[in-house]
Backbone as JSON, one array per atom type, in Angstrom:
{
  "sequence": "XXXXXXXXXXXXXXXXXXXXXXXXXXXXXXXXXXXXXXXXXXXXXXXXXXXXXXXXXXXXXXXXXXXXXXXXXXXXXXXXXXX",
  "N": [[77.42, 130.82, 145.37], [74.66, 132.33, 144.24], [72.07, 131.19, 142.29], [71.32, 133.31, 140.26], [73.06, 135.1, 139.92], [75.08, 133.14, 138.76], [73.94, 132.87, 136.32], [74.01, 135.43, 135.23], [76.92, 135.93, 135.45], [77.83, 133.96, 133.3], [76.09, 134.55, 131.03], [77.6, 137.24, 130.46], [80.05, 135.93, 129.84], [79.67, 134.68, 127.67], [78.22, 136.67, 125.95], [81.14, 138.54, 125.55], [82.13, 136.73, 124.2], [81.2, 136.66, 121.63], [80.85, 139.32, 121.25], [83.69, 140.45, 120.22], [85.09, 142.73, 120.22], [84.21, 144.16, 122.36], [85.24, 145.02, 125.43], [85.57, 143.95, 128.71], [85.25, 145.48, 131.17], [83.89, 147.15, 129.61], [81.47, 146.42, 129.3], [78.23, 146.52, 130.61], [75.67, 145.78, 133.07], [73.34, 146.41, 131.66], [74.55, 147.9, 129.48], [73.68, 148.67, 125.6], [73.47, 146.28, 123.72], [73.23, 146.35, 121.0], [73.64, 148.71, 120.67], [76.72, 148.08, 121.12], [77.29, 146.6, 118.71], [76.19, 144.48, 118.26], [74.53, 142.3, 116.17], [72.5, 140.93, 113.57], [73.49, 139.11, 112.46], [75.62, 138.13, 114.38], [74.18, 137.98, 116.49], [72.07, 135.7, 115.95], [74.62, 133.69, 116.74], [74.86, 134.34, 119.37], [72.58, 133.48, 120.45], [72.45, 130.58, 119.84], [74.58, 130.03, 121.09], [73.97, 130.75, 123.86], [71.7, 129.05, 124.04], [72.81, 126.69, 124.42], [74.71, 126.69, 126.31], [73.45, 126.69, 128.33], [71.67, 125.26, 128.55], [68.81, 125.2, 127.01], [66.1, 126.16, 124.92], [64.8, 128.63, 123.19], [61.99, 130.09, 122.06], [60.01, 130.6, 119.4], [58.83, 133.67, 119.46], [60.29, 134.55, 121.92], [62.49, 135.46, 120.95], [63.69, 138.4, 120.12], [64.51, 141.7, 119.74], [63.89, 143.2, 121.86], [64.31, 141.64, 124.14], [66.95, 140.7, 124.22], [68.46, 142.98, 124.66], [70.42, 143.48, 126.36], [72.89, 142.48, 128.89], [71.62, 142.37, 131.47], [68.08, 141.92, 130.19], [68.64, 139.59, 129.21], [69.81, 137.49, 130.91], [67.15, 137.87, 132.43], [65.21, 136.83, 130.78], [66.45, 133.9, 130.85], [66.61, 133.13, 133.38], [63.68, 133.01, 133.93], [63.26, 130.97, 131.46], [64.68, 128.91, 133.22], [63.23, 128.35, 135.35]],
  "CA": [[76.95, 131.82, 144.41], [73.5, 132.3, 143.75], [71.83, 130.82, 140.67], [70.94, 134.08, 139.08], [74.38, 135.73, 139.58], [75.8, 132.41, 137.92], [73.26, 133.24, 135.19], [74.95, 137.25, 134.81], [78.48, 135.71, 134.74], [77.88, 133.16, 132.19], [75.87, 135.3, 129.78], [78.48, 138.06, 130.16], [81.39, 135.54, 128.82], [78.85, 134.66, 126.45], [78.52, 137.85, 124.98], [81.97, 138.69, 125.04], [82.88, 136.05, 122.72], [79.9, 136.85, 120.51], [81.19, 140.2, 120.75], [85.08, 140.47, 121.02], [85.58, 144.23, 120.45], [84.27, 144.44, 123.62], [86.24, 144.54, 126.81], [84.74, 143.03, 130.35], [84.81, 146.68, 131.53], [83.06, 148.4, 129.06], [80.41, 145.86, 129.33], [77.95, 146.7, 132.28], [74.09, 144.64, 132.6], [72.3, 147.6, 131.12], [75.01, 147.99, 128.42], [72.88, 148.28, 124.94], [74.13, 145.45, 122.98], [73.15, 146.56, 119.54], [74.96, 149.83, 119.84], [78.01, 147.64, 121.57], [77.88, 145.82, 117.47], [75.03, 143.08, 117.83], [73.75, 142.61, 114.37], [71.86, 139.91, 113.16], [74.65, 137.42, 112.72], [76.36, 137.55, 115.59], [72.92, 137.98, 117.51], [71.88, 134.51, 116.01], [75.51, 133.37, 117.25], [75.33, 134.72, 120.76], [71.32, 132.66, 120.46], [72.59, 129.42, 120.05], [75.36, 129.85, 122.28], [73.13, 130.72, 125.23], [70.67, 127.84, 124.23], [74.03, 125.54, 124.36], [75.17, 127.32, 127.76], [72.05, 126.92, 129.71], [70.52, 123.72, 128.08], [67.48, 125.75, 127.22], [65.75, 126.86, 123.92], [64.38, 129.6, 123.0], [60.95, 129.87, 121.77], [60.48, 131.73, 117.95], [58.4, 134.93, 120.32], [60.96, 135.04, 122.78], [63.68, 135.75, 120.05], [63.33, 139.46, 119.73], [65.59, 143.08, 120.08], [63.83, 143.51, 123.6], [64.84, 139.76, 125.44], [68.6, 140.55, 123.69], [68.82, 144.09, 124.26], [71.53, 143.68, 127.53], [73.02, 141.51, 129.64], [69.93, 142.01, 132.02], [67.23, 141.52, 129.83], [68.63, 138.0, 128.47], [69.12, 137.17, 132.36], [65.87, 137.77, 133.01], [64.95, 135.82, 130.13], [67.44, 132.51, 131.16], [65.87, 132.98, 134.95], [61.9, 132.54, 133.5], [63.44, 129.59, 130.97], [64.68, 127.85, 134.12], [62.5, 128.4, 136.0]],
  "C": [[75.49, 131.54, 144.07], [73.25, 132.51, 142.39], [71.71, 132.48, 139.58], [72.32, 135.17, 139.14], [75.36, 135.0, 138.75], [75.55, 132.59, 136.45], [74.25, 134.78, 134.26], [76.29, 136.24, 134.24], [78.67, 135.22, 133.52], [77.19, 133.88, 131.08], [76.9, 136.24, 129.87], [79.47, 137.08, 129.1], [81.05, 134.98, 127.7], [79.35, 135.63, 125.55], [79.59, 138.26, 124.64], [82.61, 137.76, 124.13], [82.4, 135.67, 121.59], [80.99, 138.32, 120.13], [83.0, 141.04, 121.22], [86.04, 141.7, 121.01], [85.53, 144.95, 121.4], [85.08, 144.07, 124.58], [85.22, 144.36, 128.34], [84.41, 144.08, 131.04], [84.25, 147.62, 131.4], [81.64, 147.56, 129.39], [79.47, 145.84, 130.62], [76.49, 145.64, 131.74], [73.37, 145.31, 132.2], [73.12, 147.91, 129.95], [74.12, 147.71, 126.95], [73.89, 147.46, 123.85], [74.29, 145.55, 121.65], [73.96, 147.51, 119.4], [75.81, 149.55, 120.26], [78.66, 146.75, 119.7], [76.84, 144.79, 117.45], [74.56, 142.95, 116.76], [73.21, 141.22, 114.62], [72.48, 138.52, 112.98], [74.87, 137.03, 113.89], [75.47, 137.25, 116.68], [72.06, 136.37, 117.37], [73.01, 133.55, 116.88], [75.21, 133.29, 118.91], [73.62, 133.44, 121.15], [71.6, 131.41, 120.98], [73.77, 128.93, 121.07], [75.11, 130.01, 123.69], [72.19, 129.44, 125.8], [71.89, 126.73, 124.95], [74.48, 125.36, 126.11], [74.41, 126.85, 129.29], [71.29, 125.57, 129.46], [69.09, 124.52, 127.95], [67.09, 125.75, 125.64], [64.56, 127.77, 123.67], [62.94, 129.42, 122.44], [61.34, 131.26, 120.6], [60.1, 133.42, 118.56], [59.22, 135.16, 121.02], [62.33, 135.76, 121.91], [63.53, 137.43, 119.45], [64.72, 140.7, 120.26], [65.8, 142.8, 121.79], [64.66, 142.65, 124.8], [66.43, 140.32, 125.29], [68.97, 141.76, 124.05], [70.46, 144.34, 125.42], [71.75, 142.72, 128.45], [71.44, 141.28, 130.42], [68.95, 141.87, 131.84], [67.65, 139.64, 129.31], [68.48, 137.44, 129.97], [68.1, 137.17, 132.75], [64.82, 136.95, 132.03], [65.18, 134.26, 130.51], [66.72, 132.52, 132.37], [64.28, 132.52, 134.59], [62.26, 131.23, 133.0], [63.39, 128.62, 131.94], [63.9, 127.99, 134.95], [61.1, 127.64, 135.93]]
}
């Protein structure tokens, strides 16, 4: 499996257990996360559980709507971190 598809999987089961109203099928990588329920809590939640996930941390600029807005923007976030 290539690293940046390991990246997708693992933020997906991320998010779903940030956000557990969601189901694995409604959730696509363009899915908008805020109107899936992201708020400010759970959006710190799903934060530190990515930092945790990935061994990474976030920088206070990178912490924004845009980076968080869908699976594929945080991926493409986690791919620059490691990188």
């Amino acid at each position: 499996m290539k690293n940046i598809d390991l990246i997708k999987q693992k933020t997906r089961n991320v998010v779903l257990t940030v956000l557990p109203n969601i189901n694995s099928e409604d959730l696509s990588e363009s899915s908008n996360l805020f109107t899936m329920g992201l708020d400010s809590v759970n959006a710190m939640s799903l934060i530190l559980k990515l930092q945790n996930n990935f061994t990474i941390k976030f920088a206070v600029n990178e912490i924004n709507a845009e980076n968080f807005q869908s699976v594929a923007t945080i991926v493409k976030l986690i791919d620059k971190k490691q990188g």
